[in-house]
mmCIF file of C-alpha atoms in Angstrom:
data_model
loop_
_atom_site.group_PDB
_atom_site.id
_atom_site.type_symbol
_atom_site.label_atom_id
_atom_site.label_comp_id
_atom_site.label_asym_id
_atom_site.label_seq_id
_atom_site.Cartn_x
_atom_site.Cartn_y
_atom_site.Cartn_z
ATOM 1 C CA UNK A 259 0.000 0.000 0.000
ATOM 2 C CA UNK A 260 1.215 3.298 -0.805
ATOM 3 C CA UNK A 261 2.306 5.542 1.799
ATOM 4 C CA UNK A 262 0.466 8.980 1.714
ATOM 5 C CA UNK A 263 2.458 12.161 1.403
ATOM 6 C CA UNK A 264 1.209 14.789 4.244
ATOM 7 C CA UNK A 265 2.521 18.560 4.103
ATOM 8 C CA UNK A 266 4.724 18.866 7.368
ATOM 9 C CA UNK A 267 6.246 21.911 9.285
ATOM 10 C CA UNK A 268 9.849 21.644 9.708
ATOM 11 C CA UNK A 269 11.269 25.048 10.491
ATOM 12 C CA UNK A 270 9.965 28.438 11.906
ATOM 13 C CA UNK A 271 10.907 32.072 12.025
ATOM 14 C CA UNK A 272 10.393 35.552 12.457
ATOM 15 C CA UNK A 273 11.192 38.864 12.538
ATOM 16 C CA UNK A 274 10.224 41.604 14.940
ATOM 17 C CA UNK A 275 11.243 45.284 14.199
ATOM 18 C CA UNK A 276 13.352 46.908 16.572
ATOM 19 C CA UNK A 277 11.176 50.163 17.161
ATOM 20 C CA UNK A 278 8.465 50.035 19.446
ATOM 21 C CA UNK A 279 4.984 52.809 19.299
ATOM 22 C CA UNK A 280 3.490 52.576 21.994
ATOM 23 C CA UNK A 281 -0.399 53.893 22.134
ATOM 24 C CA UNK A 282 1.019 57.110 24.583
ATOM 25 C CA UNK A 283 2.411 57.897 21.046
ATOM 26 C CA UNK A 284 -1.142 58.850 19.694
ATOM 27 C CA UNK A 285 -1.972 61.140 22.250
ATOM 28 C CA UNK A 286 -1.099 64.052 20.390
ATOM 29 C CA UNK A 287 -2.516 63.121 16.890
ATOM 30 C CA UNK A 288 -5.217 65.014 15.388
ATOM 31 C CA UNK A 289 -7.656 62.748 14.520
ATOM 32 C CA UNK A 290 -10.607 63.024 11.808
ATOM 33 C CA UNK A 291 -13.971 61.472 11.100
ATOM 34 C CA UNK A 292 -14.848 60.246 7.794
ATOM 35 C CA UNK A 293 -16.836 62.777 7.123
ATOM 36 C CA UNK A 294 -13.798 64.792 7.842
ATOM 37 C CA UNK A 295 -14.772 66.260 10.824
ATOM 38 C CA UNK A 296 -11.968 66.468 13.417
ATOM 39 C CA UNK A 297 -12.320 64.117 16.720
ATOM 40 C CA UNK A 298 -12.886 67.015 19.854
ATOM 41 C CA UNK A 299 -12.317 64.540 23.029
ATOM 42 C CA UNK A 300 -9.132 64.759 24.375
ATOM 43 C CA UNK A 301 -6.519 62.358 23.188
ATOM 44 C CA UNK A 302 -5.921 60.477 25.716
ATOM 45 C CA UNK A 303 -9.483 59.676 26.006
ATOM 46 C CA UNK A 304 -8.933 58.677 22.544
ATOM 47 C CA UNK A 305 -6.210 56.389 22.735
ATOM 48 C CA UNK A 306 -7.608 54.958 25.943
ATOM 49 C CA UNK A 307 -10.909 54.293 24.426
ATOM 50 C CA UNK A 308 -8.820 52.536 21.463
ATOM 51 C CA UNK A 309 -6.911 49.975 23.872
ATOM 52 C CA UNK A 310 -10.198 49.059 25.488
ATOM 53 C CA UNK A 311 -11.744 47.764 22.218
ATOM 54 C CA UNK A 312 -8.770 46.328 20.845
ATOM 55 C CA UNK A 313 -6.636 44.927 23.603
ATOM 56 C CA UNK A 314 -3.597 46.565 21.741
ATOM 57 C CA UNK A 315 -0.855 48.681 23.785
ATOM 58 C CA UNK A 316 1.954 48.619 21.315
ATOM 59 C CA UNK A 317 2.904 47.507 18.106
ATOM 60 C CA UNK A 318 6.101 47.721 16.177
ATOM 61 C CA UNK A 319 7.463 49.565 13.224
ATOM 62 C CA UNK A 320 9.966 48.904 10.543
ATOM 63 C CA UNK A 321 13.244 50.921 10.580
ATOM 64 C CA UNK A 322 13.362 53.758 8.588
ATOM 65 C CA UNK A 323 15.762 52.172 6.180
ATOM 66 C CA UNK A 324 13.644 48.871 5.577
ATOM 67 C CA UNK A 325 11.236 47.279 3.533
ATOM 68 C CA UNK A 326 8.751 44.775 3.532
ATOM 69 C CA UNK A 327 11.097 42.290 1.703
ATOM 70 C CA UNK A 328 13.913 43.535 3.612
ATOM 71 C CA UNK A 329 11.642 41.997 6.764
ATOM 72 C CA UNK A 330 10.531 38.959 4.783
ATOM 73 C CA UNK A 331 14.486 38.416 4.227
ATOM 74 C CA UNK A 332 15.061 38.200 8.065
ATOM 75 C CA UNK A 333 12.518 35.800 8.357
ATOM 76 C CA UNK A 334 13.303 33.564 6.137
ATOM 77 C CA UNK A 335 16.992 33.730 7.118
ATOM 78 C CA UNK A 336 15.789 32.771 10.734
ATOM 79 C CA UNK A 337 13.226 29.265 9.316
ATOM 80 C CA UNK A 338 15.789 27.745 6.962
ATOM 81 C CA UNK A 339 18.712 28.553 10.044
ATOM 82 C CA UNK A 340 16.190 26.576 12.440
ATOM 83 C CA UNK A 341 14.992 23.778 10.230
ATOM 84 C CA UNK A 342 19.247 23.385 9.012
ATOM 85 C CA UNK A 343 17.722 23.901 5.369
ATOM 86 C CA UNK A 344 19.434 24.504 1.946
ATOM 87 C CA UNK A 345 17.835 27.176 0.409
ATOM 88 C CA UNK A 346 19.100 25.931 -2.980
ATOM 89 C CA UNK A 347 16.466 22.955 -2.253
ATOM 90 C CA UNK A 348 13.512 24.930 -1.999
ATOM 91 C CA UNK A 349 11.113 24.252 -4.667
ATOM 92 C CA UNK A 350 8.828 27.960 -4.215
ATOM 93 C CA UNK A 351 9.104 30.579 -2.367
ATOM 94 C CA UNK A 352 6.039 32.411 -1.396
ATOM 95 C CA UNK A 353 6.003 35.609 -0.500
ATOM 96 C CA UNK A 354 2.494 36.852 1.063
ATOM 97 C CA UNK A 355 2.031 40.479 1.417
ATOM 98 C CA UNK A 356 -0.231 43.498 0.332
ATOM 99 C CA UNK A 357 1.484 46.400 -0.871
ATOM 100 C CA UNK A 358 4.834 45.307 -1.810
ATOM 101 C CA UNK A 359 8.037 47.650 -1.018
ATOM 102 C CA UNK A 360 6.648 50.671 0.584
ATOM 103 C CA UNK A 361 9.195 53.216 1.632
ATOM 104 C CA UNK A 362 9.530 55.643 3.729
ATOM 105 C CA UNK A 363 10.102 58.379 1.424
ATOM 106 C CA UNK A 364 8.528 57.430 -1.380
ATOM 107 C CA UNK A 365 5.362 55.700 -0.006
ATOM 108 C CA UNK A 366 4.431 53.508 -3.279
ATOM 109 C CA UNK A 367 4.058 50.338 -3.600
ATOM 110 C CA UNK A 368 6.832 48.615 -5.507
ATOM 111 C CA UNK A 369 6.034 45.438 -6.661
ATOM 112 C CA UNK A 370 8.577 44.779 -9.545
ATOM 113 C CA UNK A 371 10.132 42.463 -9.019
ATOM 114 C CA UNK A 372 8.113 40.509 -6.856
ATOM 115 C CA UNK A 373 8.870 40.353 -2.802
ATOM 116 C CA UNK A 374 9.759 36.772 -3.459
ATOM 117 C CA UNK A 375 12.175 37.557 -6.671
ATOM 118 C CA UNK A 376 13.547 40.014 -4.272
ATOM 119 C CA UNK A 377 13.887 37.320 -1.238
ATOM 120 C CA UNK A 378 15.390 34.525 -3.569
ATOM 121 C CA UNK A 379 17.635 37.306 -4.894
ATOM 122 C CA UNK A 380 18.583 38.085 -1.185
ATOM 123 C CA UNK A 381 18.970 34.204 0.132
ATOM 124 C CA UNK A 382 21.698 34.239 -3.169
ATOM 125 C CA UNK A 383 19.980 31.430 -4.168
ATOM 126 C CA UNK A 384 21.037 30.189 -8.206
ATOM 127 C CA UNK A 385 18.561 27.024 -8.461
ATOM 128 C CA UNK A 386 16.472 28.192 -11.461
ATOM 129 C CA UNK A 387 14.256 25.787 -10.589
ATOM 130 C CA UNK A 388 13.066 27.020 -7.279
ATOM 131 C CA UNK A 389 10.086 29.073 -8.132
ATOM 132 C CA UNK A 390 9.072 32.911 -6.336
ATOM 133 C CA UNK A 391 6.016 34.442 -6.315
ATOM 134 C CA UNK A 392 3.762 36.816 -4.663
ATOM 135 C CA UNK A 393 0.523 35.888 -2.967
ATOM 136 C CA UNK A 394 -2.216 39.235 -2.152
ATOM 137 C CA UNK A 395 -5.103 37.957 -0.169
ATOM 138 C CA UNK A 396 -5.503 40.535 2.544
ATOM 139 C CA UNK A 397 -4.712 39.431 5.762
ATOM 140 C CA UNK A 398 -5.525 35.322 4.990
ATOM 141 C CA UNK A 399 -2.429 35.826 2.352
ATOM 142 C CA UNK A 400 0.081 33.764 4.437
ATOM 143 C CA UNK A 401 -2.242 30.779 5.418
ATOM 144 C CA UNK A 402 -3.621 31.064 1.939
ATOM 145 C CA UNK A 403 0.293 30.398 0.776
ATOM 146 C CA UNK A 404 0.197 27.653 3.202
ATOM 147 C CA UNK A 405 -2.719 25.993 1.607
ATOM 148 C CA UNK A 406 -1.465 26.738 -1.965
ATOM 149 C CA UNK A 407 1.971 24.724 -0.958
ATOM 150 C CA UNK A 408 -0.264 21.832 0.454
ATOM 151 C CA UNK A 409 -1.388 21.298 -3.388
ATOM 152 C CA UNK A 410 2.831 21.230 -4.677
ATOM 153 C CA UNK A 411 3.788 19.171 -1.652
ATOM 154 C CA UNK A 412 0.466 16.671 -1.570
ATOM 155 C CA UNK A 413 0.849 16.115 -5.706
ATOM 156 C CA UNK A 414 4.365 15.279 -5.483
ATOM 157 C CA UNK A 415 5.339 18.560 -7.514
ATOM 158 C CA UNK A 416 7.516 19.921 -4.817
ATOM 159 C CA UNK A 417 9.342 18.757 -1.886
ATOM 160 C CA UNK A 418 10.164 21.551 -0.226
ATOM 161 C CA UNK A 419 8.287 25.046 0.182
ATOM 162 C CA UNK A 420 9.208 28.127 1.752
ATOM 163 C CA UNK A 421 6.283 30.769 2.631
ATOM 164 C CA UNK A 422 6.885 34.161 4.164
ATOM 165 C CA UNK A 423 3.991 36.886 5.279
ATOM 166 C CA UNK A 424 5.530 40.429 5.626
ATOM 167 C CA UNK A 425 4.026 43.780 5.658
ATOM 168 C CA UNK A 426 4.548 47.119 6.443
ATOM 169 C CA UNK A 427 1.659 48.505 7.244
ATOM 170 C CA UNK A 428 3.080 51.625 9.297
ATOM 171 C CA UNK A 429 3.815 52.918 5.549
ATOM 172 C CA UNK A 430 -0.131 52.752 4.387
ATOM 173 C CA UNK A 431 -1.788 54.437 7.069
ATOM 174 C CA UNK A 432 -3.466 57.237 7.433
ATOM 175 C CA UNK A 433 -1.883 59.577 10.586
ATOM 176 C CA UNK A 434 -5.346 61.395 10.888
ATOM 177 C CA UNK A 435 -7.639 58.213 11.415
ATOM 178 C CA UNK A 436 -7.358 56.643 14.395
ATOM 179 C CA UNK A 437 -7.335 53.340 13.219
ATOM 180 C CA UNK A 438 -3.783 53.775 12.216
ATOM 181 C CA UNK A 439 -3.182 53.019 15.876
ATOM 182 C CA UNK A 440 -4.062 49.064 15.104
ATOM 183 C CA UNK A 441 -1.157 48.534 12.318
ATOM 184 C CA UNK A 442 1.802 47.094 13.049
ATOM 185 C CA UNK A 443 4.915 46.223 10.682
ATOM 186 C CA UNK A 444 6.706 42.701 10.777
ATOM 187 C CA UNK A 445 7.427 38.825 8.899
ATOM 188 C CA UNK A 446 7.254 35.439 9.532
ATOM 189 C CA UNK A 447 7.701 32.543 7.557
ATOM 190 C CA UNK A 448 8.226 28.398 8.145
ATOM 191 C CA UNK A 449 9.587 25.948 5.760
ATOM 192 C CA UNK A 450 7.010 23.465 4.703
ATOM 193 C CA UNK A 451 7.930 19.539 3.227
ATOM 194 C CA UNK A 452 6.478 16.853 1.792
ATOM 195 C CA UNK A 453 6.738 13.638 4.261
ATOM 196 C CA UNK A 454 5.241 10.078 3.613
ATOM 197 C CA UNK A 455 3.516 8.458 6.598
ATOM 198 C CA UNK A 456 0.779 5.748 7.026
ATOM 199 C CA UNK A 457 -0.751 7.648 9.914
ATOM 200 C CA UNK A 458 -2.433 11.264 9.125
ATOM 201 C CA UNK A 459 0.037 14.235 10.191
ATOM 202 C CA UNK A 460 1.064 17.705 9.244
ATOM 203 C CA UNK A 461 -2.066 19.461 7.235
ATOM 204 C CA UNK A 462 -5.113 17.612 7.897
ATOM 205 C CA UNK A 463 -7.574 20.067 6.110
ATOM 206 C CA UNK A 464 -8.267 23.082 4.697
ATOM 207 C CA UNK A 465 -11.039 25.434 3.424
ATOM 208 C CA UNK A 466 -11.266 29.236 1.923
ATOM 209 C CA UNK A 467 -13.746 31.278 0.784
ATOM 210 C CA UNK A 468 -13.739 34.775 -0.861
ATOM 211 C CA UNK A 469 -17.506 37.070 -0.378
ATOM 212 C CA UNK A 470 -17.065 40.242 -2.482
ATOM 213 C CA UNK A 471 -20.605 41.431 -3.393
ATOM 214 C CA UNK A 472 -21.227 42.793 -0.226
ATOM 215 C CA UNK A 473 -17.653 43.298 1.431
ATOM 216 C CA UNK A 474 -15.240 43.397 -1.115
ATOM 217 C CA UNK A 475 -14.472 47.251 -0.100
ATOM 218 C CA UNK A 476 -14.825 47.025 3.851
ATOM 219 C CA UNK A 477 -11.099 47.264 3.459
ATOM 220 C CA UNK A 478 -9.763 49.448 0.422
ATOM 221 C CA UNK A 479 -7.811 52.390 -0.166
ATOM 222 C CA UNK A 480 -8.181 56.438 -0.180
ATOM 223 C CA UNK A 481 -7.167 59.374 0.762
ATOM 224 C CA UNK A 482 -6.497 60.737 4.207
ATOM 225 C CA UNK A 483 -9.717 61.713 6.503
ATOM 226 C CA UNK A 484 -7.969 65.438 7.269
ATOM 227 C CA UNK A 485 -9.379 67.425 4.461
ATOM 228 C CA UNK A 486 -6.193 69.834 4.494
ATOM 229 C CA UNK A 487 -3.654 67.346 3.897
ATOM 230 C CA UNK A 488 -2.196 68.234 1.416
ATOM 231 C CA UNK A 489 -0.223 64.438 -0.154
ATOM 232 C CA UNK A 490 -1.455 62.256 -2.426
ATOM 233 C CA UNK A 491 -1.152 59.455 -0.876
ATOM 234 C CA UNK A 492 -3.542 56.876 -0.163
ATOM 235 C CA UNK A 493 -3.811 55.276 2.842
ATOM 236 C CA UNK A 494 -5.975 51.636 4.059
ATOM 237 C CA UNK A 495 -9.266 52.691 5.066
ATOM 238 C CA UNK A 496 -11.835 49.849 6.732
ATOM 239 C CA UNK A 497 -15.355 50.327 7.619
ATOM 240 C CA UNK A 498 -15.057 48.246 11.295
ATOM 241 C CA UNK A 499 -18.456 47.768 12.456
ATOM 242 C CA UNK A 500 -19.263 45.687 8.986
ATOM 243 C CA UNK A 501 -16.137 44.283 9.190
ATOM 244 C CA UNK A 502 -16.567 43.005 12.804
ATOM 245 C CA UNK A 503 -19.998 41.521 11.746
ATOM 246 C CA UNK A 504 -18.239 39.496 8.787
ATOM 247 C CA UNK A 505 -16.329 38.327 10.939
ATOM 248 C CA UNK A 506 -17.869 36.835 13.338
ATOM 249 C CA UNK A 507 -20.312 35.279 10.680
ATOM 250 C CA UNK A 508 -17.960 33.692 8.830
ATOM 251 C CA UNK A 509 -14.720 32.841 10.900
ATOM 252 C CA UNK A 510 -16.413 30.580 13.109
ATOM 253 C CA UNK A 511 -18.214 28.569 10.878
ATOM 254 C CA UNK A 512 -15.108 28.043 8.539
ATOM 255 C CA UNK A 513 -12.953 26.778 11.471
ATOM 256 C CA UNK A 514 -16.069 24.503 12.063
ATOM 257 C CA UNK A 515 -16.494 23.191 7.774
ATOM 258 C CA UNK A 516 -12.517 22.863 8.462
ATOM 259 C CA UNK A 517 -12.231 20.626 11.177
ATOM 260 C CA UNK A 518 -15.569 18.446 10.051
ATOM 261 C CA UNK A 519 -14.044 18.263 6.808
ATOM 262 C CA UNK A 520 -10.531 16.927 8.908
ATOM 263 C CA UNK A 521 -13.535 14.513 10.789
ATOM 264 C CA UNK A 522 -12.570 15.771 14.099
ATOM 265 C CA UNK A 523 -14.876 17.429 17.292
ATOM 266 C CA UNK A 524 -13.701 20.736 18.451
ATOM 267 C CA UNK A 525 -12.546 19.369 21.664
ATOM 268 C CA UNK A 526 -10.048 17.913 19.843
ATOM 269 C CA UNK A 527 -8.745 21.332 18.649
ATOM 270 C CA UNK A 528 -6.156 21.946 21.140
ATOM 271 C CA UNK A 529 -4.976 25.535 20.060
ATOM 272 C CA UNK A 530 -6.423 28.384 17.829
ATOM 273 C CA UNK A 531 -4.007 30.833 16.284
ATOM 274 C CA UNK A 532 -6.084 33.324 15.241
ATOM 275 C CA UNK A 533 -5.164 36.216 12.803
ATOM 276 C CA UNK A 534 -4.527 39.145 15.051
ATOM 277 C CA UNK A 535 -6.801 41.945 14.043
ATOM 278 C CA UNK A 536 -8.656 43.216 16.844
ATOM 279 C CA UNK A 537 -8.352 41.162 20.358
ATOM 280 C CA UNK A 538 -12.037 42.057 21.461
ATOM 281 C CA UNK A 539 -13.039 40.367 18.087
ATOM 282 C CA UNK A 540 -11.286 37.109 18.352
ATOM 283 C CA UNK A 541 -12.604 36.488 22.082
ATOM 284 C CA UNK A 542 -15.671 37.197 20.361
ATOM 285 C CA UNK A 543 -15.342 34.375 17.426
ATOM 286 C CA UNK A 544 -13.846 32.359 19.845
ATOM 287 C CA UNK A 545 -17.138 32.189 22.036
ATOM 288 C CA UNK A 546 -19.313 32.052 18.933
ATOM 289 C CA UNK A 547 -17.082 29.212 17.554
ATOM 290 C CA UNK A 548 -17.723 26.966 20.868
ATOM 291 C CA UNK A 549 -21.487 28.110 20.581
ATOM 292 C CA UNK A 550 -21.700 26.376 17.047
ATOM 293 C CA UNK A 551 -21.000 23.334 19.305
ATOM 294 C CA UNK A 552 -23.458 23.960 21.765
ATOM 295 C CA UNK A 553 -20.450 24.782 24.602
ATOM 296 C CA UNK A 554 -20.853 27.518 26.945
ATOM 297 C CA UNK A 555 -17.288 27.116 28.540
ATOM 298 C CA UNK A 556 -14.230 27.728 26.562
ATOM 299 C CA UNK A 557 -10.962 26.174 27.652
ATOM 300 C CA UNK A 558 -8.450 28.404 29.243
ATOM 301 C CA UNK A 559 -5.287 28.831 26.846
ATOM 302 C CA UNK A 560 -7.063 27.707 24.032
ATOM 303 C CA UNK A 561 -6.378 30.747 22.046
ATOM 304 C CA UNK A 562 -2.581 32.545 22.645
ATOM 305 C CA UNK A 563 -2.694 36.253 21.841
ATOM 306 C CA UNK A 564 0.443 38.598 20.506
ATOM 307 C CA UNK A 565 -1.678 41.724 19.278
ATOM 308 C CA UNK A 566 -1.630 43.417 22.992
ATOM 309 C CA UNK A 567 2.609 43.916 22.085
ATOM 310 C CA UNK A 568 2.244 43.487 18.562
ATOM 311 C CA UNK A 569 -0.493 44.792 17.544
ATOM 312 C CA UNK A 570 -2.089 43.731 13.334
ATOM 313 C CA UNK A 571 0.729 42.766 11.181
ATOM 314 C CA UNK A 572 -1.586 41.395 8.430
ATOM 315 C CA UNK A 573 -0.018 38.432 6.698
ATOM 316 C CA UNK A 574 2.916 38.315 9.353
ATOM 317 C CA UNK A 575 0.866 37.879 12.448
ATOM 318 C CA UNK A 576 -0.037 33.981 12.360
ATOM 319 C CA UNK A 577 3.593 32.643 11.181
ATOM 320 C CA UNK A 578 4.892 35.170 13.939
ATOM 321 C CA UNK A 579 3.181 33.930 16.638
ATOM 322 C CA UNK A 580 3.849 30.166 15.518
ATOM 323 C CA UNK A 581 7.234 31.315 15.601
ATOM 324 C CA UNK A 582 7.341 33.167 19.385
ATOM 325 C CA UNK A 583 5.284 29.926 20.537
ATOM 326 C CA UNK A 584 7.921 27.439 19.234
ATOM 327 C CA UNK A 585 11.126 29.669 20.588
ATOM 328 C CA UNK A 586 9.374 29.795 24.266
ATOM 329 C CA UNK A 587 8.754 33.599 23.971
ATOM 330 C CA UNK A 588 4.941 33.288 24.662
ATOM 331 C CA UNK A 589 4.826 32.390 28.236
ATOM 332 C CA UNK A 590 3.308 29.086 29.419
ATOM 333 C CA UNK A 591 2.317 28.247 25.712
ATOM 334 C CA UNK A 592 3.935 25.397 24.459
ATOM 335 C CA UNK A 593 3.315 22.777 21.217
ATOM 336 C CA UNK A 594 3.668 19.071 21.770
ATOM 337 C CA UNK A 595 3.683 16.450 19.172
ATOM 338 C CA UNK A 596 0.101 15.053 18.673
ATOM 339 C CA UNK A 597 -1.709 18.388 19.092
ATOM 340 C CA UNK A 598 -4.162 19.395 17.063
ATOM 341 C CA UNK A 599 -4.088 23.227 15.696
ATOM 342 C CA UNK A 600 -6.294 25.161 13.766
ATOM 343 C CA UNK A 601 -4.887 28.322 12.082
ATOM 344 C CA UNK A 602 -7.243 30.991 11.057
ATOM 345 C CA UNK A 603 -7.631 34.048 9.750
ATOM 346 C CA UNK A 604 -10.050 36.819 8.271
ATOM 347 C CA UNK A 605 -9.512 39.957 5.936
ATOM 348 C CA UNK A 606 -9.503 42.328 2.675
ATOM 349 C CA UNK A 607 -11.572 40.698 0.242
ATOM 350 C CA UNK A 608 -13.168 39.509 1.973
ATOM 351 C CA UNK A 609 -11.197 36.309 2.409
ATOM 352 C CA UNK A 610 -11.702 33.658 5.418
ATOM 353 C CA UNK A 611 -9.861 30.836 5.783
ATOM 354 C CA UNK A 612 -8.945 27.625 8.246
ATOM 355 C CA UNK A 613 -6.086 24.738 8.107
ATOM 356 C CA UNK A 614 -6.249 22.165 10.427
ATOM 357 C CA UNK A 615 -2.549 20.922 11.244
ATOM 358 C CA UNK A 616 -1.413 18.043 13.392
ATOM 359 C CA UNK A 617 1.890 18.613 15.199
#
């Protein structure tokens, strides 16, 4: 009988800018409506009000001299160091982000070459063979690479995939809304191989789904709210109370399709790591996710959380906080072999999806 070939996490890593904003950092920002009126409570009010909704205190931003594929770089530097790879083995190399190379003086998005043309480049890497590309899928773009690489590794078209989420989203804000205080600028990336076994491991299941008639612009882009600014820029815009409710209708019940598709009960589901977008909103599709099973009560430590320090790195926040939970940096969260977790994650789109991995 032949052995089946399973899609299998061998390395992790991640990379964490150096600077860190904390929300005492807002207090003196003039902040507009969309209408473009201006906010009148004080700002600390403001920024209070913020922390209480989101759970987020800090977040980090890229160096003035970097990149998103300068970040993407580091992280993929720090997976194929941990997992003792070859780079020149890697099959693809997928790079998820969402608006390329955004500098700080030029804020455009550059994406020619490609972030992962730009990462091979980097890595020095000669094997023609070992294929880059770019994945944009909102915030779902790194577990969307993830489930794309299941495909090359499951068909026996690849042996050996590397996929990176980085993003810079410090660079596409706007400094006169106040939801510029939720971005956050970072990468992570693991190393994912193909690996025979007669017993299921590695990616169990998967499911996506994409709802644009009604919420394909919840998250787009214009120009600032301040109607005297004078740039041209535009900046990531999201209309949160719609997005909150799309959200919590369709997270949920993916992560449910996911794991009945995988045949398993959620008590089997040992961790959640959730896309880290607003903290308030994941306790809240964590509750409605146990209520799809008719449970009350949900376990303690069932769902570890980064965005408090970290704040929403898009694409970067669910491969970072594999990574911090692997290297012991997330206090009395570990991974064992034989645990089940579910990855999830929820943006621009709108895109929702769920893999459910067995360590």
């Amino acid at each position: 009988m032949r052995r089946t070939l399973y899609s299998v996490i061998t390395g992790t890593g991640s990379y964490l800018p150096s600077r860190v904003v904390r929300n005492a950092d807002f207090v003196s920002s003039s902040f507009f409506e969309a209408t473009g009126q201006p906010l009148t409570k004080p700002g600390e009010e403001i920024v209070a009000r913020f922390a209480q909704i989101t759970d987020i205190e800090e977040r980090r931003y890229a160096a003035d001299d970097q990149v998103a594929s300068d970040l993407a770089f580091l992280a993929a530097q720090n997976a194929l160091q941990s997992s003792s790879t070859d780079p020149e083995t890697l099959d693809y190399i997928l790079v998820a982000h969402n608006f390329g190379d955004v500098a700080l003086d030029n804020r455009r998005s550059d994406f020619v070459p490609t972030l992962a043309a730009r990462v091979k480049h980097k890595l020095g890497i000669e094997n023609p063979n070992c294929v880059a590309y770019d994945l944009p899928f909102g915030c779902p773009g790194w577990l969307q690479g993830v489930i794309q690489a299941d495909y090359y590794l499951r068909s026996g078209d690849a042996r050996r995939v590397l996929v990176i989420g980085a993003e810079t989203l410090s660079r596409v804000c706007d400094p006169h809304d106040r939801d510029s205080m939720i971005y956050a600028d970072g990468a992570g990336a693991i190393i994912l191989e193909a690996q025979e076994s007669d017993a299921p491991l590695g990616i169990l299941a998967h499911g996506s789904r994409s709802d644009t008639v009604q919420a394909a612009h919840l998250l787009r882009m214009a120009k600032s709210y301040n109607p005297a600014y004078e740039g041209e820029e535009l900046f990531l815009k999201m209309e949160g109370r719609k997005l909150y409710e799309y959200a919590l209708k369709t997270v949920p019940q993916a992560i449910k399709d996911t794991l009945d598709k995988a045949g398993l009960p959620i008590e089997a589901m040992s961790k959640l790591l959730i896309h880290q977008a607003n903290g308030k909103m994941d306790e809240a599709i964590l509750k409605r996710l146990y209520g799809l099973y008719n449970q009350a009560t949900v376990p303690a430590g069932v769902m570890p959380m980064t965005i408090s320090w970290l704040g929403n790195s898009s694409v970067a926040t669910l491969p970072t906080l594999l990574d911090l939970i692997l290297q012991h940096q997330l206090p009395e969260t570990t991974i064992t072999p034989g645990e089940i977790i579910v990855f999830a994650s929820v943006g621009a789109g709108m895109n929702c999806n769920a893999v459910v991995y067995q360590w």
